[in-house]
XYZ file of C-alpha atoms in Angstrom:
626
model
C 0.000 0.000 0.000
C 1.393 3.412 -0.939
C -0.149 6.305 0.961
C -0.877 9.454 -0.992
C 1.295 12.538 -0.659
C -1.351 13.923 1.707
C 0.048 11.748 4.472
C 3.491 13.233 4.110
C 2.157 16.751 3.875
C 0.194 16.230 7.083
C 3.192 14.694 8.804
C 5.462 17.691 8.445
C 8.102 19.233 6.227
C 10.484 17.095 4.209
C 14.249 17.181 4.899
C 16.691 19.107 2.775
C 17.831 16.094 0.739
C 16.241 15.891 -2.710
C 15.000 12.309 -2.350
C 14.879 11.284 1.310
C 13.255 7.923 0.547
C 16.055 6.955 -1.820
C 18.726 8.141 0.608
C 17.098 6.344 3.533
C 16.991 3.036 1.679
C 20.581 3.551 0.549
C 21.586 4.197 4.160
C 19.932 0.948 5.251
C 21.968 -0.918 2.632
C 25.159 0.819 3.750
C 24.507 -0.121 7.386
C 23.938 -3.764 6.442
C 27.229 -3.745 4.499
C 29.140 -1.855 7.209
C 30.187 1.051 4.927
C 31.040 3.529 7.685
C 31.804 6.646 5.626
C 28.670 6.269 3.515
C 26.498 5.707 6.604
C 27.801 8.845 8.282
C 27.342 10.928 5.131
C 23.761 9.797 4.630
C 22.779 10.194 8.280
C 24.119 13.753 8.177
C 22.192 14.465 4.978
C 19.006 13.092 6.549
C 19.360 14.941 9.838
C 15.801 16.325 9.695
C 14.164 13.222 8.252
C 11.621 11.545 10.582
C 13.102 8.057 10.103
C 16.739 8.988 10.726
C 16.535 7.752 14.358
C 16.012 4.257 12.911
C 19.306 4.593 11.064
C 21.141 5.647 14.214
C 19.667 2.741 16.158
C 20.450 0.231 13.421
C 24.006 1.554 13.056
C 24.608 1.267 16.792
C 23.307 -2.310 16.787
C 25.383 -3.205 13.739
C 28.554 -2.064 15.591
C 27.479 -3.209 19.044
C 30.532 -5.400 19.571
C 32.912 -2.437 19.211
C 30.946 0.702 20.040
C 31.348 2.099 23.543
C 28.681 1.634 26.187
C 28.461 5.405 26.462
C 27.641 5.733 22.765
C 24.870 3.117 23.000
C 23.479 4.905 26.041
C 23.474 8.193 24.108
C 21.535 6.661 21.213
C 19.001 5.055 23.542
C 18.587 8.253 25.530
C 17.777 10.068 22.296
C 15.576 7.434 20.629
C 14.558 4.932 23.299
C 10.844 5.237 22.533
C 11.191 4.044 18.937
C 10.237 0.379 18.310
C 13.687 -0.535 16.928
C 15.209 0.571 20.247
C 13.857 -2.616 21.850
C 16.106 -4.750 19.662
C 19.189 -2.626 20.391
C 18.472 -2.463 24.107
C 18.022 -6.226 24.462
C 21.239 -6.979 22.594
C 23.109 -4.355 24.609
C 21.853 -5.776 27.913
C 23.435 -9.102 26.992
C 26.760 -7.359 26.390
C 26.450 -5.394 29.655
C 25.859 -8.656 31.514
C 28.952 -10.225 29.920
C 31.019 -7.144 30.762
C 29.791 -7.046 34.352
C 28.296 -3.556 33.972
C 25.416 -4.400 36.308
C 24.495 -0.886 37.424
C 24.315 0.340 33.826
C 22.249 -2.708 32.891
C 19.734 -1.977 35.646
C 19.538 1.675 34.651
C 18.599 0.848 31.050
C 16.503 -2.265 31.547
C 12.800 -1.759 30.847
C 9.870 -3.935 31.878
C 8.807 -4.744 28.323
C 7.890 -8.393 28.769
C 11.144 -9.747 27.360
C 11.930 -12.694 29.618
C 15.661 -13.032 28.852
C 16.242 -9.338 29.611
C 14.289 -9.622 32.848
C 16.504 -12.536 33.875
C 19.590 -10.459 33.138
C 18.156 -7.697 35.330
C 17.541 -10.196 38.135
C 21.091 -11.463 37.737
C 22.435 -7.895 37.934
C 20.467 -7.325 41.139
C 21.840 -10.557 42.591
C 25.424 -9.726 41.598
C 25.173 -6.285 43.221
C 23.800 -7.646 46.496
C 20.155 -6.640 45.988
C 18.950 -10.121 46.807
C 15.437 -9.270 47.939
C 14.615 -7.509 44.654
C 16.371 -10.231 42.650
C 14.460 -13.070 44.285
C 11.148 -11.239 43.897
C 11.817 -10.808 40.191
C 12.830 -14.454 39.745
C 9.700 -15.608 41.569
C 7.588 -13.701 39.053
C 9.544 -15.165 36.140
C 9.245 -18.666 37.584
C 5.446 -18.472 37.524
C 4.943 -19.589 33.923
C 3.931 -22.688 32.031
C 6.578 -21.997 29.398
C 10.273 -22.911 29.425
C 12.599 -20.088 30.433
C 15.511 -19.042 28.172
C 19.097 -20.076 28.888
C 19.888 -16.536 30.065
C 17.845 -17.315 33.178
C 19.866 -20.370 34.234
C 22.533 -18.648 36.420
C 20.108 -16.589 38.477
C 17.629 -19.468 38.726
C 20.387 -21.660 40.167
C 21.278 -18.944 42.693
C 17.597 -18.522 43.582
C 17.199 -22.227 44.234
C 20.453 -22.353 46.226
C 19.130 -19.528 48.410
C 16.168 -21.741 49.332
C 13.599 -19.672 47.447
C 12.218 -22.600 45.439
C 9.663 -24.010 47.865
C 7.623 -27.181 47.205
C 4.560 -24.950 46.763
C 6.252 -22.894 44.046
C 7.478 -26.040 42.321
C 3.962 -27.504 42.346
C 2.379 -24.284 41.087
C 4.672 -24.180 38.073
C 4.106 -27.867 37.420
C 0.363 -27.110 37.331
C 0.868 -24.204 34.926
C 2.973 -26.331 32.587
C 0.492 -29.204 32.708
C -2.510 -26.983 31.998
C -0.542 -25.413 29.156
C 0.088 -28.848 27.690
C 3.839 -28.329 28.037
C 4.401 -31.864 29.291
C 8.135 -31.868 28.598
C 8.546 -28.984 31.025
C 6.123 -30.617 33.473
C 8.242 -33.785 33.560
C 11.387 -31.715 34.099
C 9.775 -29.829 36.981
C 8.977 -33.042 38.859
C 12.589 -33.176 40.114
C 11.967 -30.088 42.252
C 9.026 -31.686 44.068
C 9.322 -33.715 47.283
C 8.846 -37.501 46.853
C 5.140 -37.439 47.667
C 4.591 -34.587 45.203
C 6.536 -36.427 42.525
C 4.206 -39.396 42.876
C 1.175 -37.142 42.567
C 2.658 -35.467 39.498
C 3.376 -38.818 37.840
C -0.192 -39.940 38.526
C -1.556 -36.752 36.990
C 0.397 -37.136 33.760
C -0.536 -40.821 33.525
C -4.230 -40.100 34.084
C -4.267 -37.464 31.362
C -3.388 -40.276 28.948
C -5.654 -42.905 30.574
C -8.524 -41.237 32.520
C -10.286 -44.563 33.226
C -8.253 -44.855 36.421
C -9.536 -41.531 37.792
C -12.091 -43.060 40.188
C -9.466 -45.313 41.746
C -7.184 -42.280 42.142
C -9.997 -40.353 43.828
C -10.467 -43.110 46.420
C -6.786 -43.097 47.426
C -4.868 -40.513 49.412
C -6.038 -37.557 51.437
C -9.414 -36.300 50.099
C -8.757 -32.900 51.655
C -5.547 -32.334 49.659
C -6.346 -29.499 47.197
C -3.737 -30.838 44.795
C -5.755 -34.014 44.305
C -8.793 -31.901 43.400
C -6.674 -30.140 40.782
C -5.747 -33.495 39.262
C -9.340 -34.758 39.221
C -10.731 -31.545 37.708
C -8.106 -31.333 34.973
C -8.273 -34.988 33.960
C -12.075 -35.036 33.973
C -12.299 -31.812 31.947
C -10.039 -33.288 29.271
C -11.998 -36.542 29.245
C -15.336 -34.732 28.969
C -14.095 -32.568 26.108
C -12.821 -35.645 24.247
C -15.843 -37.932 24.801
C -18.784 -36.394 26.719
C -20.831 -39.585 26.589
C -18.044 -41.665 28.146
C -17.504 -38.943 30.748
C -21.024 -39.635 32.090
C -19.921 -43.085 33.211
C -16.695 -41.700 34.621
C -18.641 -39.150 36.680
C -20.935 -41.869 38.004
C -17.850 -43.741 39.253
C -16.448 -40.596 40.822
C -19.718 -39.706 42.552
C -19.793 -43.182 44.047
C -16.509 -42.364 45.770
C -17.451 -41.811 49.440
C -14.952 -39.036 50.105
C -15.434 -36.931 46.951
C -15.870 -33.338 48.246
C -19.269 -31.838 47.403
C -17.820 -28.665 45.782
C -15.649 -30.824 43.536
C -18.598 -33.008 42.596
C -20.574 -29.894 41.650
C -17.713 -28.598 39.511
C -17.468 -31.942 37.696
C -21.197 -31.980 36.962
C -20.896 -28.474 35.555
C -17.932 -29.539 33.410
C -19.888 -32.497 32.048
C -22.937 -30.336 31.377
C -20.874 -27.864 29.376
C -19.268 -30.655 27.348
C -22.659 -32.256 26.621
C -24.186 -28.900 25.647
C -21.251 -28.127 23.346
C -21.732 -31.508 21.683
C -25.497 -30.997 21.325
C -26.579 -33.819 23.646
C -30.230 -33.613 24.666
C -29.644 -34.305 28.361
C -27.163 -31.451 28.911
C -29.703 -29.498 30.989
C -29.875 -32.279 33.551
C -26.226 -31.696 34.459
C -26.463 -27.910 34.474
C -29.343 -27.466 36.933
C -26.938 -26.177 39.602
C -24.704 -24.183 37.217
C -23.005 -21.240 38.886
C -20.270 -19.908 36.586
C -21.132 -17.596 33.688
C -19.693 -20.112 31.240
C -21.890 -22.920 32.559
C -24.942 -20.659 32.677
C -24.326 -19.612 29.084
C -24.332 -23.245 28.001
C -27.406 -23.897 30.148
C -29.121 -21.066 28.267
C -27.930 -22.493 24.928
C -29.217 -25.962 25.826
C -32.556 -24.432 26.863
C -32.701 -22.629 23.513
C -32.178 -25.916 21.707
C -34.915 -27.534 23.820
C -37.344 -24.604 23.443
C -37.479 -24.234 27.237
C -38.188 -20.516 27.745
C -38.441 -20.705 31.539
C -35.015 -22.290 31.890
C -33.562 -19.868 29.349
C -34.871 -16.923 31.363
C -33.664 -18.387 34.657
C -30.187 -19.087 33.270
C -29.763 -15.499 32.082
C -31.189 -14.129 35.335
C -28.567 -16.133 37.271
C -25.603 -14.714 35.326
C -23.372 -11.987 36.689
C -24.582 -8.463 35.981
C -21.773 -7.926 33.465
C -22.600 -11.104 31.529
C -26.383 -10.690 31.605
C -25.983 -7.107 30.345
C -24.340 -8.254 27.121
C -26.471 -7.730 24.044
C -26.565 -11.459 23.392
C -28.311 -12.260 26.653
C -30.469 -9.152 26.640
C -31.872 -10.398 23.333
C -32.488 -13.974 24.370
C -33.910 -13.002 27.758
C -36.305 -10.666 25.923
C -37.250 -13.503 23.550
C -37.933 -15.776 26.510
C -40.016 -13.170 28.324
C -41.967 -12.401 25.142
C -42.663 -16.106 24.595
C -43.855 -16.364 28.201
C -46.301 -13.501 27.617
C -44.514 -10.978 29.826
C -44.675 -7.385 28.534
C -41.135 -6.445 29.561
C -39.891 -8.791 26.842
C -41.492 -6.679 24.128
C -40.097 -3.486 25.647
C -36.576 -4.900 25.641
C -36.937 -6.077 22.029
C -38.088 -2.584 21.037
C -35.018 -1.089 22.709
C -32.699 -3.564 20.977
C -34.318 -2.945 17.581
C -32.727 0.500 17.536
C -29.188 -0.953 17.601
C -26.972 -1.455 14.541
C -25.880 -4.995 15.339
C -26.696 -8.641 14.782
C -29.044 -8.731 17.761
C -30.458 -5.299 16.925
C -31.298 -6.447 13.399
C -32.707 -9.710 14.803
C -34.992 -7.780 17.166
C -36.085 -5.495 14.317
C -36.955 -8.573 12.258
C -39.138 -9.958 15.047
C -40.996 -6.663 15.286
C -41.021 -5.950 11.534
C -39.219 -2.662 12.135
C -36.782 -0.937 9.770
C -33.095 -1.246 10.531
C -31.387 1.721 12.186
C -27.941 2.422 10.720
C -27.269 5.598 12.766
C -24.352 6.925 10.752
C -22.652 9.830 12.556
C -19.365 11.125 11.136
C -16.561 11.347 13.670
C -15.434 14.955 13.986
C -12.249 16.141 15.658
C -11.174 19.743 16.173
C -8.681 20.998 13.596
C -6.168 22.149 16.199
C -6.125 18.688 17.768
C -5.579 17.057 14.361
C -2.720 19.471 13.698
C -1.134 18.584 17.023
C -1.446 14.844 16.424
C -0.111 15.157 12.877
C 2.973 16.810 14.333
C 3.615 13.923 16.749
C 6.890 12.104 15.919
C 5.124 8.719 15.812
C 2.646 10.001 13.241
C 5.373 11.525 11.085
C 7.360 8.277 11.203
C 4.286 6.149 10.464
C 3.522 8.285 7.420
C 7.059 7.826 6.113
C 6.951 4.061 6.625
C 3.684 3.896 4.721
C 5.168 5.952 1.902
C 7.953 3.331 1.751
C 5.394 0.481 1.644
C 6.670 -0.720 5.043
C 3.318 -1.294 6.738
C 4.664 -3.457 9.541
C 6.962 -0.701 10.791
C 4.167 1.869 10.448
C 1.897 -0.383 12.453
C 4.422 -0.571 15.299
C 4.683 3.216 15.437
C 0.897 3.533 15.452
C 0.601 1.034 18.279
C 3.124 2.973 20.354
C 1.140 6.135 19.700
C -2.124 4.602 20.922
C -0.716 2.966 24.065
C 1.247 5.983 25.254
C -0.195 7.247 28.531
C 0.225 10.815 27.332
C -0.721 9.944 23.764
C -3.408 11.636 21.681
C -7.074 10.608 21.801
C -7.581 7.499 19.642
C -10.494 9.220 17.912
C -8.068 11.766 16.450
C -5.756 8.959 15.312
C -8.746 7.250 13.677
C -9.630 10.347 11.668
C -6.025 10.822 10.539
C -5.570 7.199 9.474
C -8.876 7.260 7.626
C -7.782 10.389 5.783
C -4.666 8.529 4.678
C -6.688 5.572 3.440
C -5.048 3.362 6.083
C -8.252 1.550 6.922
C -6.987 -1.120 9.309
C -5.445 1.539 11.578
C -8.552 3.734 11.424
C -10.833 0.828 12.345
C -8.690 -0.217 15.301
C -8.275 3.337 16.587
C -12.025 3.897 16.392
C -12.564 0.698 18.374
C -10.016 1.843 20.972
C -11.959 5.104 21.257
C -15.282 3.194 21.410
C -16.531 5.280 18.515
C -18.898 3.010 16.612
C -21.073 5.271 14.475
C -18.874 6.638 11.688
C -19.742 4.085 9.022
C -17.458 5.667 6.420
C -14.550 5.028 8.774
C -15.566 1.637 10.195
C -16.944 0.113 6.975
C -14.899 1.602 4.123
C -15.508 0.635 0.526
C -11.858 0.036 -0.230
C -10.674 -2.071 -3.189
C -14.035 -1.360 -4.815
C -13.058 -2.325 -8.351
C -11.369 -5.527 -7.167
C -14.454 -6.464 -5.143
C -16.661 -5.820 -8.197
C -14.529 -8.169 -10.299
C -14.528 -10.835 -7.603
C -18.304 -10.534 -7.229
C -18.814 -10.902 -10.973
C -16.538 -13.949 -11.149
C -18.033 -15.676 -8.096
C -21.655 -14.595 -8.507
C -21.671 -13.395 -4.904
C -23.117 -10.068 -3.738
C -20.459 -7.403 -3.226
C -21.832 -6.860 0.284
C -21.178 -10.503 1.110
C -17.547 -10.262 -0.004
C -17.049 -7.018 1.888
C -18.552 -8.568 5.032
C -16.064 -11.437 4.991
C -13.168 -9.149 4.080
C -14.029 -6.750 6.910
C -14.282 -9.546 9.466
C -11.293 -11.570 8.318
C -8.629 -8.869 8.089
C -10.189 -5.427 8.625
C -8.433 -4.460 5.354
C -4.966 -5.545 6.526
C -3.590 -6.781 3.220
C -0.496 -8.368 4.796
C -2.439 -10.146 7.554
C -1.088 -13.545 8.618
C -2.903 -15.755 11.103
C -1.287 -18.176 13.520
C -2.702 -20.982 11.364
C -0.949 -19.631 8.260
C -3.920 -17.917 6.574
C -2.859 -14.985 4.393
C -4.126 -11.681 3.134
C -7.377 -9.784 3.021
C -9.610 -12.868 2.898
C -7.316 -14.947 5.138
C -6.808 -17.896 2.827
C -4.689 -20.901 3.653
C -2.173 -21.486 0.844
C -3.365 -25.067 0.334
C -6.965 -23.860 -0.024
C -5.924 -21.088 -2.409
C -4.022 -23.550 -4.599
C -7.034 -25.875 -4.738
C -9.389 -23.028 -5.693
C -6.946 -21.754 -8.309
C -6.663 -25.230 -9.831
C -10.456 -25.610 -10.019
C -10.786 -22.132 -11.558
C -7.922 -22.824 -14.003
C -5.923 -19.923 -12.647
C -2.141 -19.848 -12.090
C -0.942 -21.568 -8.941
C -0.395 -18.738 -6.417
C 2.723 -18.503 -4.323
C 2.735 -16.740 -0.965
C 3.662 -13.388 -2.509
C 0.915 -13.582 -5.125
C -1.603 -14.651 -2.508
C -0.863 -11.557 -0.434
C -1.713 -9.279 -3.380
C -5.226 -7.842 -2.871
C -6.449 -8.682 -6.386
C -5.500 -12.373 -6.219
C -6.544 -12.791 -2.604
C -9.970 -11.251 -3.135
C -10.595 -13.285 -6.265
C -9.567 -16.646 -4.784
C -11.278 -15.946 -1.452
C -14.527 -15.061 -3.209
C -14.367 -18.144 -5.426
C -13.762 -20.304 -2.353
C -16.722 -18.768 -0.530
C -18.901 -19.235 -3.614
C -17.898 -22.903 -3.732
C -18.959 -23.306 -0.117
C -22.282 -21.623 -0.908
C -22.879 -24.198 -3.641
C -21.824 -27.022 -1.348
C -24.445 -25.945 1.199
C -27.189 -25.225 -1.346
C -26.899 -21.469 -1.008
C -27.025 -21.456 2.813
C -25.073 -18.335 3.920
C -24.779 -19.399 7.558
C -23.323 -22.827 6.844
C -21.019 -21.453 4.150
C -19.711 -18.761 6.517
C -19.225 -21.299 9.308
C -17.256 -23.538 6.956
C -15.141 -20.577 5.778
C -14.198 -19.885 9.387
C -13.968 -23.334 10.975
C -13.762 -25.746 8.050
C -16.341 -28.008 6.372
C -15.433 -30.960 8.595
C -16.466 -29.186 11.757
C -19.647 -27.876 10.166
C -20.565 -31.459 9.272
C -20.155 -32.433 12.927
C -22.180 -29.456 14.139
C -25.242 -29.913 11.926
C -28.387 -31.322 13.572
C -28.791 -35.065 13.476
C -32.476 -35.201 12.558
C -34.823 -32.209 12.299
C -33.878 -28.765 10.944
C -32.868 -26.138 13.491
C -33.386 -22.394 13.409
C -30.184 -20.666 12.247
C -30.470 -18.221 15.151
C -30.443 -21.097 17.653
C -27.818 -23.062 15.730
C -25.428 -20.111 15.821
C -25.827 -19.821 19.606
C -24.976 -23.499 20.066
C -21.897 -23.672 17.801
C -19.166 -25.058 20.112
C -16.489 -22.512 19.140
C -16.838 -19.025 20.612
C -14.744 -17.616 17.764
C -17.096 -19.078 15.140
C -20.196 -17.829 16.953
C -18.777 -14.307 16.967
C -17.654 -14.657 13.372
C -21.111 -15.658 12.143
C -22.850 -12.849 13.985
C -20.375 -10.299 12.632
C -20.429 -11.476 9.017
C -24.227 -11.519 8.905
C -24.522 -8.030 10.399
C -21.734 -6.691 8.166
C -23.519 -8.061 5.103
C -26.549 -5.945 5.968
C -24.442 -2.859 6.734
C -22.375 -3.126 3.571
C -25.470 -3.528 1.398
C -26.664 -0.183 2.745
C -23.185 1.320 2.297
C -23.211 0.232 -1.366
C -26.533 1.977 -1.990
C -28.579 -1.214 -2.091
C -31.700 -2.133 -0.156
C -30.253 -4.074 2.777
C -31.415 -7.697 2.996
C -33.329 -8.687 6.089
C -31.205 -10.751 8.430
C -33.917 -13.406 8.626
C -33.632 -13.895 4.842
C -29.926 -14.656 5.225
C -30.638 -17.262 7.916
C -32.767 -20.162 6.637
C -33.143 -23.198 8.940
C -30.074 -25.405 9.237
C -30.909 -28.806 7.713
C -29.679 -32.111 9.153
């Protein structure tokens, strides 16, 4: 993405050099090659350029092995708030530790979440006799389910030698590692437990693999030992998630154990009820009659929805915490239950919800046959505030990075701007980013400011011509493509998910290749797949294929786009059709439930944004067939 010259004009005056972008890129190359004279010449020529601090930081890091500590300190003092400073600082702290410059290390260490640096700081405190502070820091670092880096080994050894590693701390970290599924670390941590604790730990790990022995474990040992309850809860939760039906029998065995504590028995029943409700079993309500947690009550409400039990649905919502019951989701379903039970407050709540621009607002409007309320209100910010924010160094640097097509670096600057305690109001940042055409940043800043009503900003019609072409090729409505695009990436063209999905429509490379082959298009590599034109085309063709697979059912196609066709097959009703509204509420994955609600609402909003008559939500949600 190349931002228009407007961004640079807003960000401040250009430096004296004729082509600062060319000179900056040349300076980066010179730094990488170690050409000292050229680096110095270019840095001098770019003295007023917003990105020159990056060059100074990179040059200091490139020469870190030979540059003086005083010079590094000077560079960090001048530019320590710039994202690249984190890399220099962390590397420098390692050198300070090797050189024994403990006081300097402690002066420049920052609590930025970098574990290795924190261990070096703890080591510096220990080496300089500040044992209390050192041991407190190590105790915090110890409390993790992840392995610690090698830099932590010396101070961890000193901490243990000082007697700070108690059996309780060893057990707590073993629990964290086990819950995290980091079993290699859990097995390593057993050596720090006393013999009795080691036996308990071995039993836990064995039971996770073979839960059938859980009842026998529950009958042995001290029933009042809270560690045994931890084992039973964890093993049973895993067993229930894997096979809810088999977990019923396991719970019956456990409840026959004479010394099973009543609170633990209640927690296990709740766990089983949740697992059964997630899997769509008809008897889930039986196990959730005494539900207490919001999670269990939510699944009790979902099971009641599936069973058409309005009384239980109302009671489940009424039993939730105030914060949970106040969410739009439960306001809607409580109103539906009250309305079905003939209570007038249900209609009043539905009328209130029908004024909202949201999935549940549109759903309430459908029930009442009311028009949808879009409530577009442009976000306005005073000109003097915009001028002040445009002059902020982070904004000037972000604009330059965007002009260089370096979105990742621009994004880091923007993040620093928004999280600064003395930073500008996010609403001003949203207006500026929107003016640049940087839609992902504008959307996120508006969300940070809780400004929801500027539809131009939150639902831009970017890539319009590409969306038109994709719609024509896939025979999908443009609004449908925009809805998925908006939900999947919020217009972040270089988006990469943890699962490896790429680009605007978040396509897995293997899926993209399959779609391209079926459409007789060139096989896309990763670079091609990140290009907006190719990504939009292949993503739209994939979505259209899912629509055909599910006989034009938008809900099932969207669910398959998010979670995969295999899961959708498992989630479909076994016998009779189910209302899409109820089916969505009972999808096991929270992420997919949110995804479906968002995509459906965005489809309606984008149809209005494109000048069309918005479809009714109910028309996009036919019953889900078995």
